[in-house]
């Protein structure tokens, strides 16, 4: 638990330019993919966040040597000779499960602790396992540890995912690249981070086509054909969307740099539907608002649908918009906890199963609140920027998992926000 809280003074606005960091949800998998090459890969534009620290620990436990220089990571896997990832690490970050596919690709076996759920849902991995079994992997569970082995090696096949799971697509991809024969992944996740991973795998010698669409083809190559590479992580579309929501909330203009606007088409459409002006360039997006925010309805869906990771930020916009909005969360089973915290600040929200009905209010009041997940935490800080009075956000360790220098970036946009030791804040 963090020994600090974030204190933000309200009745403020955000305006200016912010450079987004590399995508957390890509960089973590790019690090795991480096296990498929024998030697040192360099990954650029890696955000300085705690989840990256944990993934570094996971890889070092396997025998990798990792050196960070600014936003670049050098991952040397030449000494990797272990295939175990213990519960103590997986329980810190469930994304550690992303080493399952590459470890099986590298060793033909893996011992990875089963990840637990988290605040937003059970986070099952059944689709990862069914898909890998189709490739010839056999699993036993030994006291909470997944024991994977491939008695007849990895063999290419046709896999259809029941749901376009991001993690399952990634684990399948990282095993299929060194399978014997060709693999077709149908109903694959289409998130931009999948394409980023495929681009790195191809730079390492893989033969992946169709990444970023729901049909991915992988022509397997021998493990010996895979080699280290140098790769730059794409910009973090969720961090970008978070700052754009901040600009929409207070009027802006706020411009985010280092992001492909094509990654945020649905969010941009919804910002415009809520009364914002949005301009885009090759690697930037600017949002501003002259009139009131107006209500809109949102369905979270796999990409290119509205991203679940922006649901809390847009619930905040709806909370102070004219009219009533309905947000339906279709991806996770328990991702409305943010609403309870926002209601403590005066929002008028009714939750009914997967639907949230948000009646816009004239304004919010600052209050002590708690982060329930990293996106909710980031949205609570934004709420504090416009609320009347002071807001104290607790459990900011969630925010530090996925936002590099969030307080610094907000301060440079004009927010009166600071990290304060919890003891001093009493
Ligand atoms: C990734 O999680 C992201 N995390 C999440 O971001 C993001 O919300 C999610 O994709 C959806 O876009 C990382 O990339 C580290 P899924 P992942 O597999 O891979 C169910 C953030 O805020 N499911 O697409 O776990 C699952 O329970 C985080 O940065 C199964 O039932 O997402 C969930 O309800 C939060 N069985 C839904 O599918 C499976 O085998 C989507 O999960 C796999 C998934």
XYZ file of N, CA, C and O in Angstrom, residues 214-407:
776
model
N -9.158 -9.515 -36.669
C -9.628 -10.674 -35.887
C -9.140 -12.002 -36.466
O -9.446 -13.075 -35.940
N -8.386 -11.924 -37.576
C -7.857 -13.164 -38.186
C -6.337 -13.036 -38.246
O -5.820 -12.216 -39.016
N -5.632 -13.806 -37.452
C -4.170 -13.720 -37.452
C -3.593 -15.038 -37.962
O -4.046 -16.118 -37.537
N -2.655 -14.938 -38.892
C -1.991 -16.148 -39.402
C -0.534 -16.142 -38.953
O 0.147 -15.111 -39.047
N -0.077 -17.278 -38.441
C 1.301 -17.395 -37.973
C 1.950 -18.590 -38.656
O 1.520 -19.727 -38.454
N 2.962 -18.334 -39.459
C 3.719 -19.451 -40.044
C 4.881 -19.738 -39.089
O 5.755 -18.880 -38.885
N 4.845 -20.894 -38.453
C 5.844 -21.218 -37.434
C 7.252 -21.260 -38.010
O 7.444 -21.661 -39.156
N 8.214 -20.797 -37.210
C 9.630 -20.882 -37.586
C 10.376 -21.618 -36.462
O 9.880 -21.663 -35.335
N 11.546 -22.199 -36.757
C 12.285 -22.857 -35.668
C 12.710 -21.824 -34.622
O 12.983 -20.662 -34.958
N 12.789 -22.244 -33.363
C 13.220 -21.330 -32.294
C 14.580 -20.721 -32.646
O 14.833 -19.547 -32.397
N 15.415 -21.521 -33.305
C 16.773 -21.035 -33.640
C 16.730 -19.875 -34.636
O 17.689 -19.131 -34.774
N 15.583 -19.722 -35.313
C 15.473 -18.620 -36.286
C 15.084 -17.313 -35.594
O 15.146 -16.227 -36.185
N 14.685 -17.410 -34.327
C 14.280 -16.192 -33.585
C 15.532 -15.543 -32.983
O 16.386 -16.223 -32.417
N 15.625 -14.240 -33.157
C 16.816 -13.520 -32.653
C 16.404 -12.221 -31.960
O 15.295 -11.719 -32.171
N 17.284 -11.673 -31.138
C 16.946 -10.406 -30.454
C 16.706 -9.287 -31.470
O 17.082 -9.397 -32.634
N 16.056 -8.212 -31.013
C 15.812 -7.094 -31.937
C 15.762 -5.796 -31.139
O 15.921 -5.799 -29.913
N 15.533 -4.718 -31.828
C 15.349 -3.402 -31.206
C 13.945 -2.944 -31.606
O 13.561 -3.086 -32.786
N 13.160 -2.489 -30.641
C 11.759 -2.170 -30.950
C 11.295 -0.990 -30.103
O 11.726 -0.848 -28.955
N 10.449 -0.167 -30.660
C 9.900 0.986 -29.914
C 8.419 0.760 -29.624
O 7.641 0.502 -30.547
N 8.078 0.853 -28.353
C 6.688 0.642 -27.914
C 5.776 1.749 -28.443
O 6.168 2.917 -28.446
N 4.571 1.375 -28.832
C 3.610 2.399 -29.281
C 3.188 3.252 -28.077
O 3.345 2.845 -26.922
N 2.625 4.410 -28.353
C 2.129 5.302 -27.304
C 0.959 4.667 -26.564
O 0.244 3.829 -27.112
N 0.778 5.115 -25.331
C -0.273 4.537 -24.478
C -1.605 5.240 -24.766
O -1.844 6.371 -24.329
N -2.511 4.527 -25.462
C -3.775 5.143 -25.861
C -4.688 5.408 -24.670
O -5.538 6.298 -24.698
N -4.511 4.633 -23.592
C -5.378 4.824 -22.433
C -4.900 6.017 -21.610
O -5.685 6.823 -21.125
N -3.574 6.175 -21.502
C -3.062 7.392 -20.851
C -3.494 8.615 -21.654
O -3.974 9.609 -21.094
N -3.363 8.519 -22.984
C -3.781 9.647 -23.844
C -5.261 9.953 -23.632
O -5.647 11.115 -23.429
N -6.083 8.906 -23.623
C -7.530 9.101 -23.433
C -7.855 9.690 -22.077
O -8.798 10.469 -21.929
N -7.037 9.370 -21.080
C -7.252 9.903 -19.730
C -7.030 11.420 -19.725
O -7.840 12.183 -19.201
N -5.939 11.869 -20.355
C -5.667 13.315 -20.400
C -6.667 14.044 -21.301
O -7.050 15.184 -21.027
N -7.117 13.386 -22.362
C -8.148 14.009 -23.211
C -9.443 14.182 -22.412
O -10.121 15.205 -22.514
N -9.750 13.205 -21.584
C -10.945 13.338 -20.731
C -10.770 14.524 -19.785
O -11.706 15.283 -19.534
N -9.545 14.719 -19.292
C -9.276 15.873 -18.425
C -9.497 17.185 -19.156
O -10.072 18.130 -18.613
N -9.093 17.235 -20.421
C -9.311 18.439 -21.219
C -10.782 18.660 -21.493
O -11.296 19.792 -21.392
N -11.490 17.578 -21.778
C -12.945 17.690 -22.037
C -13.671 18.151 -20.774
O -14.586 18.956 -20.811
N -13.189 17.661 -19.646
C -13.830 17.956 -18.359
C -13.766 19.442 -18.034
O -14.726 20.048 -17.590
N -12.604 20.042 -18.268
C -12.429 21.434 -17.816
C -12.493 22.422 -18.981
O -12.422 23.623 -18.760
N -12.583 21.913 -20.204
C -12.681 22.833 -21.342
C -11.418 22.881 -22.166
O -11.442 23.187 -23.364
N -10.289 22.634 -21.544
C -9.016 22.572 -22.303
C -8.616 23.932 -22.841
O -8.968 24.951 -22.246
N -7.893 24.024 -23.988
C -7.536 22.875 -24.821
C -6.391 22.059 -24.243
O -5.476 22.637 -23.636
N -6.489 20.754 -24.362
C -5.407 19.849 -23.972
C -5.026 19.042 -25.200
O -5.898 18.489 -25.888
N -3.714 19.018 -25.472
C -3.219 18.224 -26.613
C -2.307 17.123 -26.073
O -1.431 17.384 -25.243
N -2.543 15.902 -26.530
C -1.682 14.766 -26.165
C -0.802 14.457 -27.369
O -1.282 14.450 -28.507
N 0.485 14.229 -27.106
C 1.464 13.983 -28.179
C 2.075 12.593 -28.005
O 2.191 12.093 -26.894
N 2.436 11.983 -29.169
C 3.078 10.665 -29.121
C 2.074 9.546 -29.182
O 2.285 8.464 -28.649
N 0.934 9.817 -29.824
C -0.116 8.809 -29.923
C -0.729 8.846 -31.313
O -0.920 9.924 -31.880
N -0.995 7.696 -31.890
C -1.670 7.602 -33.186
C -3.167 7.782 -32.958
O -3.793 6.966 -32.266
N -3.775 8.834 -33.517
C -5.210 9.075 -33.266
C -6.098 7.910 -33.684
O -7.185 7.720 -33.138
N -5.596 7.090 -34.613
C -6.399 5.943 -35.061
C -6.676 4.974 -33.912
O -7.641 4.214 -33.931
N -5.837 5.030 -32.856
C -6.037 4.121 -31.709
C -7.239 4.542 -30.865
O -7.710 3.767 -30.033
N -7.697 5.797 -31.046
C -8.743 6.331 -30.144
C -9.966 6.816 -30.909
O -10.653 7.747 -30.472
N -10.276 6.179 -32.041
C -11.381 6.667 -32.875
C -12.707 6.669 -32.119
O -13.479 7.627 -32.172
N -12.977 5.630 -31.349
C -14.267 5.553 -30.646
C -14.331 6.599 -29.531
O -15.337 7.282 -29.355
N -13.228 6.742 -28.804
C -13.211 7.736 -27.721
C -13.362 9.140 -28.306
O -14.078 9.986 -27.745
N -12.719 9.392 -29.449
C -12.837 10.713 -30.104
C -14.278 10.938 -30.548
O -14.839 12.032 -30.350
N -14.894 9.884 -31.072
C -16.301 10.015 -31.501
C -17.187 10.380 -30.304
O -18.060 11.254 -30.386
N -16.916 9.777 -29.159
C -17.721 10.048 -27.973
C -17.429 11.435 -27.403
O -18.325 12.117 -26.918
N -16.187 11.896 -27.491
C -15.882 13.263 -27.027
C -16.661 14.267 -27.868
O -17.255 15.231 -27.358
N -16.693 14.048 -29.167
C -17.446 14.947 -30.055
C -18.940 14.857 -29.758
O -19.635 15.880 -29.676
N -19.420 13.657 -29.481
C -20.859 13.477 -29.178
C -21.222 14.212 -27.895
O -22.358 14.640 -27.703
N -20.242 14.404 -27.008
C -20.502 15.081 -25.716
C -20.261 16.580 -25.814
O -20.310 17.294 -24.812
N -20.022 17.084 -27.056
C -19.932 18.533 -27.234
C -18.531 19.078 -27.317
O -18.326 20.302 -27.253
N -17.519 18.219 -27.464
C -16.133 18.690 -27.546
C -15.713 18.839 -28.999
O -16.228 18.169 -29.887
N -14.750 19.752 -29.194
C -14.078 19.856 -30.495
C -12.796 19.042 -30.381
O -12.062 19.157 -29.384
N -12.527 18.186 -31.386
C -11.327 17.354 -31.356
C -10.601 17.505 -32.692
O -11.202 17.323 -33.741
N -9.322 17.909 -32.626
C -8.490 17.962 -33.838
C -7.399 16.908 -33.703
O -6.970 16.583 -32.579
N -6.971 16.365 -34.850
C -5.928 15.341 -34.791
C -4.830 15.620 -35.816
O -5.063 16.278 -36.817
N -3.637 15.101 -35.512
C -2.523 15.151 -36.474
C -1.910 13.762 -36.551
O -2.502 12.803 -36.046
N -0.739 13.655 -37.119
C -0.129 12.339 -37.300
C 0.080 11.640 -35.965
O -0.166 10.436 -35.823
N 0.532 12.384 -34.966
C 0.818 11.730 -33.673
C 0.349 12.585 -32.508
O 0.965 12.620 -31.444
N -0.768 13.299 -32.708
C -1.299 14.122 -31.610
C -2.807 14.272 -31.756
O -3.370 14.083 -32.827
N -3.432 14.602 -30.602
C -4.882 14.818 -30.567
C -5.138 15.994 -29.631
O -4.549 16.050 -28.543
N -5.952 16.959 -30.057
C -6.257 18.110 -29.198
C -7.764 18.161 -28.943
O -8.564 18.019 -29.879
N -8.138 18.371 -27.679
C -9.558 18.458 -27.332
C -9.841 19.806 -26.678
O -9.000 20.334 -25.931
N -10.993 20.389 -26.981
C -11.431 21.619 -26.306
C -12.949 21.622 -26.282
O -13.595 20.836 -26.976
N -13.472 22.489 -25.422
C -14.929 22.535 -25.295
C -15.338 23.962 -24.984
O -14.791 24.592 -24.098
N -16.355 24.453 -25.723
C -16.855 25.819 -25.489
C -18.147 25.756 -24.670
O -18.275 26.393 -23.636
N -19.083 24.923 -25.118
C -20.369 24.868 -24.403
C -20.353 23.803 -23.309
O -19.290 23.288 -22.964
N -21.543 23.455 -22.811
C -21.649 22.432 -21.767
C -21.352 21.045 -22.335
O -21.580 20.793 -23.517
N -20.903 20.155 -21.465
C -20.820 18.745 -21.823
C -22.243 18.210 -21.937
O -23.106 18.559 -21.120
N -22.501 17.409 -22.975
C -23.848 16.822 -23.082
C -23.743 15.306 -22.903
O -22.717 14.703 -23.180
N -24.840 14.717 -22.426
C -24.852 13.280 -22.106
C -24.692 12.432 -23.355
O -24.886 12.903 -24.479
N -24.300 11.202 -23.155
C -24.208 10.239 -24.249
C -24.284 8.839 -23.660
O -24.142 8.674 -22.437
N -24.542 7.831 -24.475
C -24.550 6.444 -23.992
C -23.285 5.760 -24.487
O -22.802 6.050 -25.583
N -22.719 4.877 -23.681
C -21.462 4.192 -24.015
C -21.583 2.702 -23.719
O -22.120 2.313 -22.681
N -21.107 1.892 -24.666
C -21.003 0.441 -24.474
C -19.511 0.110 -24.501
O -18.858 0.358 -25.519
N -18.948 -0.453 -23.459
C -17.544 -0.863 -23.574
C -17.502 -2.209 -24.305
O -18.298 -3.110 -24.035
N -16.537 -2.293 -25.241
C -16.423 -3.491 -26.072
C -14.961 -3.706 -26.437
O -14.157 -2.766 -26.343
N -14.593 -4.907 -26.877
C -13.234 -5.098 -27.398
C -12.968 -4.107 -28.531
O -13.892 -3.653 -29.198
N -11.698 -3.771 -28.742
C -11.304 -2.848 -29.823
C -11.798 -3.387 -31.174
O -11.747 -4.609 -31.396
N -12.322 -2.531 -32.012
C -12.354 -1.061 -31.974
C -13.539 -0.477 -31.216
O -13.781 0.724 -31.334
N -14.224 -1.256 -30.403
C -15.303 -0.695 -29.577
C -14.735 0.217 -28.510
O -13.525 0.363 -28.353
N -15.618 0.812 -27.708
C -15.155 1.764 -26.686
C -14.329 1.032 -25.634
O -14.785 0.034 -25.087
N -13.132 1.511 -25.323
C -12.259 0.762 -24.398
C -12.740 0.773 -22.956
O -13.005 1.833 -22.385
N -12.811 -0.403 -22.359
C -13.207 -0.503 -20.949
C -12.259 0.296 -20.063
O -12.660 0.820 -19.019
N -11.011 0.460 -20.479
C -10.028 1.182 -19.654
C -10.255 2.691 -19.650
O -9.583 3.399 -18.908
N -11.223 3.169 -20.449
C -11.601 4.592 -20.403
C -12.999 4.771 -19.820
O -13.532 5.887 -19.799
N -13.573 3.690 -19.333
C -14.967 3.763 -18.843
C -15.094 4.702 -17.654
O -15.969 5.586 -17.607
N -14.194 4.600 -16.694
C -14.287 5.451 -15.491
C -14.117 6.921 -15.864
O -14.866 7.789 -15.400
N -13.150 7.200 -16.750
C -12.886 8.591 -17.131
C -14.113 9.214 -17.808
O -14.431 10.376 -17.580
N -14.812 8.422 -18.625
C -15.995 8.957 -19.310
C -17.228 8.952 -18.397
O -18.145 9.765 -18.599
N -17.227 8.102 -17.405
C -18.308 8.185 -16.405
C -18.200 9.522 -15.677
O -19.207 10.174 -15.394
N -16.973 9.963 -15.434
C -16.765 11.267 -14.796
C -17.330 12.376 -15.681
O -18.025 13.287 -15.206
N -17.055 12.305 -16.988
C -17.595 13.327 -17.900
C -19.123 13.312 -17.849
O -19.771 14.367 -17.752
N -19.684 12.110 -17.870
C -21.156 11.999 -17.844
C -21.718 12.550 -16.536
O -22.807 13.139 -16.505
N -20.956 12.436 -15.450
C -21.439 12.844 -14.125
C -21.683 14.344 -14.050
O -22.483 14.819 -13.238
N -20.977 15.117 -14.910
C -21.154 16.582 -14.862
C -21.689 17.108 -16.197
O -21.596 18.304 -16.488
N -22.251 16.189 -17.009
C -22.803 16.602 -18.305
C -24.273 16.980 -18.149
O -24.921 16.626 -17.154
N -24.810 17.693 -19.145
C -26.247 17.983 -19.199
C -26.985 16.694 -19.547
O -26.619 16.040 -20.539
N -27.987 16.314 -18.747
C -28.786 15.164 -19.137
C -28.327 13.857 -18.489
O -27.453 13.853 -17.613
N -28.900 12.768 -18.965
C -28.665 11.444 -18.371
C -27.972 10.532 -19.365
O -28.386 10.450 -20.523
N -26.909 9.875 -18.913
C -26.149 8.947 -19.763
C -26.294 7.529 -19.224
O -26.484 7.345 -18.018
N -26.181 6.548 -20.122
C -26.141 5.147 -19.702
C -24.822 4.553 -20.180
O -24.480 4.654 -21.368
N -24.058 3.980 -19.243
C -22.815 3.298 -19.600
C -22.990 1.811 -19.319
O -23.394 1.430 -18.222
N -22.726 0.993 -20.319
C -22.830 -0.459 -20.160
C -21.428 -1.058 -20.230
O -20.705 -0.837 -21.208
N -21.051 -1.791 -19.185
C -19.714 -2.405 -19.108
C -19.843 -3.863 -19.544
O -20.400 -4.691 -18.832
N -19.340 -4.138 -20.754
C -19.508 -5.486 -21.318
C -18.266 -6.350 -21.197
O -18.295 -7.524 -21.569
N -17.147 -5.790 -20.748
C -15.893 -6.545 -20.781
C -15.568 -7.184 -19.435
O -15.174 -8.336 -19.357
N -15.723 -6.407 -18.351
C -15.445 -6.948 -17.006
C -16.722 -6.976 -16.184
O -17.623 -6.157 -16.387
N -16.756 -7.912 -15.247
C -18.014 -8.113 -14.504
C -18.158 -7.202 -13.302
O -19.221 -7.101 -12.715
N -17.088 -6.489 -12.937
C -17.221 -5.680 -11.722
C -16.417 -4.398 -11.837
O -15.510 -4.129 -11.051
N -16.713 -3.619 -12.843
C -15.870 -2.443 -13.074
C -16.637 -1.136 -12.838
O -16.364 -0.129 -13.475
N -17.578 -1.141 -11.904
C -18.312 0.089 -11.580
C -17.992 0.594 -10.174
O -18.674 1.462 -9.654
N -16.902 0.053 -9.561
C -16.644 0.501 -8.176
C -16.307 1.977 -8.114
O -16.502 2.651 -7.129
N -15.791 2.488 -9.237
C -15.456 3.924 -9.306
C -16.698 4.767 -9.006
O -16.619 5.824 -8.374
N -17.870 4.245 -9.451
C -19.117 5.024 -9.288
C -19.362 5.341 -7.817
O -19.738 6.468 -7.465
N -19.106 4.362 -6.947
C -19.357 4.571 -5.507
C -18.490 5.717 -4.991
O -18.941 6.570 -4.220
N -17.242 5.782 -5.438
C -16.346 6.868 -4.989
C -16.816 8.206 -5.561
O -16.805 9.230 -4.873
N -17.252 8.189 -6.804
C -17.684 9.455 -7.428
C -18.964 9.963 -6.756
O -19.161 11.174 -6.608
N -19.806 9.022 -6.313
C -21.038 9.446 -5.630
C -20.710 10.141 -4.316
O -21.418 11.044 -3.884
N -19.576 9.780 -3.700
C -19.170 10.467 -2.464
C -18.797 11.909 -2.762
O -18.755 12.752 -1.875
N -18.536 12.196 -4.050
C -18.208 13.579 -4.440
C -19.447 14.296 -4.979
O -19.349 15.413 -5.481
N -20.611 13.619 -4.910
C -21.849 14.294 -5.303
C -22.434 13.840 -6.616
O -23.443 14.377 -7.076
N -21.813 12.834 -7.254
C -22.374 12.361 -8.533
C -23.691 11.629 -8.270
O -23.910 11.093 -7.165
N -24.556 11.584 -9.280
C -25.869 10.926 -9.152
C -25.876 9.747 -10.109
O -26.093 9.910 -11.314
N -25.562 8.556 -9.579
C -25.383 7.369 -10.424
C -26.184 6.216 -9.845
O -26.179 5.983 -8.639
N -26.867 5.495 -10.714
C -27.577 4.271 -10.321
C -26.991 3.110 -11.098
O -26.886 3.185 -12.319
N -26.594 2.066 -10.346
C -26.006 0.890 -10.998
C -27.045 -0.217 -11.042
O -27.699 -0.494 -10.036
N -27.214 -0.818 -12.210
C -28.095 -1.986 -12.324
C -27.361 -3.035 -13.150
O -27.287 -2.909 -14.384
N -26.726 -3.979 -12.442
C -25.948 -5.055 -13.092
C -24.839 -4.436 -13.958
O -24.016 -3.691 -13.446
N -24.897 -4.602 -15.281
C -23.799 -4.088 -16.127
C -24.079 -2.665 -16.609
O -23.360 -2.145 -17.453
N -25.159 -2.073 -16.125
C -25.530 -0.724 -16.615
C -25.367 0.300 -15.504
O -25.710 0.035 -14.358
N -24.842 1.468 -15.863
C -24.783 2.585 -14.927
C -25.591 3.717 -15.547
O -25.354 4.080 -16.718
N -26.547 4.245 -14.762
C -27.337 5.385 -15.238
C -26.813 6.620 -14.516
O -26.830 6.672 -13.274
N -26.296 7.559 -15.287
C -25.618 8.725 -14.687
C -26.417 9.986 -15.009
O -26.545 10.369 -16.176
N -26.983 10.622 -13.992
C -27.704 11.882 -14.164
C -26.720 13.032 -13.909
O -26.159 13.118 -12.804
N -26.497 13.858 -14.905
C -25.529 14.944 -14.740
C -25.899 15.876 -13.602
O -27.074 16.162 -13.383
N -24.906 16.305 -12.845
C -25.122 17.275 -11.750
C -24.342 18.550 -12.069
O -23.447 18.558 -12.917
N -24.706 19.620 -11.377
C -24.081 20.917 -11.685
C -22.607 20.941 -11.312
O -21.785 21.586 -11.945
N -22.247 20.194 -10.268
C -20.836 20.216 -9.883
C -20.547 19.132 -8.856
O -21.450 18.501 -8.331
N -19.278 18.883 -8.574
C -18.856 17.865 -7.606
C -18.200 18.552 -6.412
O -17.758 19.707 -6.515
N -18.171 17.841 -5.283
C -17.497 18.393 -4.093
C -16.261 17.546 -3.792
O -16.317 16.316 -3.859
N -15.190 18.210 -3.458
C -13.981 17.492 -3.059
C -14.260 16.607 -1.853
O -15.118 16.928 -1.029
N -13.561 15.466 -1.784
C -13.769 14.549 -0.654
C -12.586 13.590 -0.580
O -11.844 13.454 -1.554
N -12.417 12.901 0.554
C -11.421 11.818 0.594
C -11.994 10.618 -0.165
O -13.141 10.245 0.058
N -11.246 10.062 -1.098
C -11.716 8.937 -1.922
C -10.590 7.917 -2.077
O -9.434 8.208 -1.762
N -10.948 6.728 -2.563
C -9.961 5.647 -2.721
C -9.939 5.098 -4.131
O -11.005 4.849 -4.714
N -8.721 4.847 -4.661
C -8.598 4.196 -5.967
C -8.969 2.736 -5.828
O -8.509 2.076 -4.911
N -9.746 2.235 -6.753
C -10.066 0.801 -6.732
C -9.288 0.074 -7.816
O -8.951 -1.078 -7.700
N -8.995 0.745 -8.923
C -8.081 0.193 -9.923
C -7.382 1.388 -10.563
O -7.732 2.535 -10.284
N -6.384 1.148 -11.386
C -5.562 2.288 -11.830
C -6.349 3.300 -12.631
O -6.112 4.521 -12.525
N -7.307 2.852 -13.429
C -8.055 3.815 -14.257
C -9.032 4.616 -13.387
O -9.186 5.812 -13.565
N -9.665 3.968 -12.433
C -10.563 4.677 -11.503
C -9.769 5.698 -10.707
O -10.195 6.833 -10.510
N -8.559 5.305 -10.285
C -7.727 6.222 -9.507
C -7.377 7.460 -10.305
O -7.486 8.591 -9.814
N -7.002 7.251 -11.555
C -6.644 8.396 -12.417
C -7.849 9.305 -12.610
O -7.732 10.536 -12.571
N -9.018 8.699 -12.743
C -10.246 9.494 -12.956
C -10.620 10.257 -11.690
O -11.111 11.395 -11.759
N -10.351 9.692 -10.522
C -10.673 10.387 -9.259
C -9.825 11.654 -9.117
O -10.300 12.690 -8.641
N -8.576 11.591 -9.554
C -7.732 12.793 -9.490
C -8.300 13.864 -10.418
O -8.403 15.043 -10.060
N -8.738 13.442 -11.610
C -9.357 14.407 -12.533
C -10.617 15.011 -11.899
O -10.863 16.223 -12.013
N -11.392 14.178 -11.223
C -12.618 14.687 -10.568
C -12.251 15.765 -9.562
O -12.920 16.803 -9.460
N -11.139 15.547 -8.866
C -10.692 16.525 -7.865
C -10.305 17.851 -8.475
O -10.421 18.906 -7.839
N -9.871 17.835 -9.745
C -9.456 19.089 -10.405
C -10.648 20.032 -10.550
O -10.523 21.255 -10.393
N -11.832 19.467 -10.824
C -13.011 20.333 -11.059
C -13.914 20.438 -9.826
O -14.777 21.318 -9.770
N -13.695 19.568 -8.835
C -14.617 19.584 -7.681
C -14.435 20.868 -6.881
O -13.394 21.533 -6.988
N -15.412 21.168 -6.046
C -15.319 22.340 -5.174
C -14.569 21.925 -3.912
O -14.994 21.020 -3.200
N -13.415 22.533 -3.678
C -12.670 22.176 -2.476
C -11.548 21.182 -2.785
O -11.138 21.009 -3.926
N -11.094 20.491 -1.741
C -9.927 19.621 -1.840
C -10.346 18.154 -1.892
O -11.273 17.741 -1.198
N -9.623 17.376 -2.710
C -9.859 15.931 -2.791
C -8.570 15.210 -2.420
O -7.493 15.611 -2.862
N -8.708 14.176 -1.588
C -7.557 13.361 -1.212
C -7.782 11.948 -1.729
O -8.769 11.310 -1.362
N -6.897 11.523 -2.625
C -7.041 10.209 -3.264
C -6.090 9.223 -2.584
O -4.870 9.426 -2.575
N -6.678 8.183 -2.014
C -5.905 7.163 -1.305
C -5.643 5.960 -2.212
O -6.259 5.836 -3.277
N -4.740 5.083 -1.775
C -4.364 3.869 -2.532
C -3.862 4.217 -3.925
O -4.279 3.620 -4.925
N -2.956 5.170 -3.946
C -2.463 5.626 -5.261
C -1.430 4.663 -5.837
O -0.959 4.866 -6.959
N -1.147 3.550 -5.112
C -0.263 2.540 -5.714
C -0.887 2.004 -7.003
O -0.179 1.631 -7.935
N -2.217 2.039 -7.055
C -2.877 1.585 -8.292
C -2.492 2.493 -9.464
O -2.230 2.040 -10.561
N -2.467 3.797 -9.193
C -2.156 4.765 -10.267
C -0.710 4.581 -10.716
O -0.405 4.589 -11.907
N 0.163 4.343 -9.759
C 1.600 4.225 -10.084
C 1.889 2.986 -10.917
O 2.962 2.880 -11.521
N 0.943 2.038 -10.958
C 1.151 0.844 -11.776
C 1.169 1.180 -13.252
O 1.831 0.527 -14.041
N 0.381 2.215 -13.642
C 0.193 2.416 -15.077
C 0.345 3.828 -15.584
O 0.190 4.062 -16.780
N 0.622 4.793 -14.687
C 0.762 6.184 -15.138
C 2.111 6.718 -14.686
O 2.369 6.853 -13.478
N 2.977 7.028 -15.644
C 4.285 7.610 -15.303
C 4.118 9.089 -14.963
O 3.575 9.863 -15.760
N 4.561 9.466 -13.765
C 4.589 10.888 -13.372
C 3.239 11.568 -13.600
O 3.159 12.683 -14.138
N 2.173 10.913 -13.151
C 0.822 11.446 -13.379
C 0.664 12.824 -12.747
O 0.160 13.762 -13.367
N 1.142 12.975 -11.530
C 1.032 14.267 -10.829
C 1.840 15.336 -11.560
O 1.356 16.455 -11.780
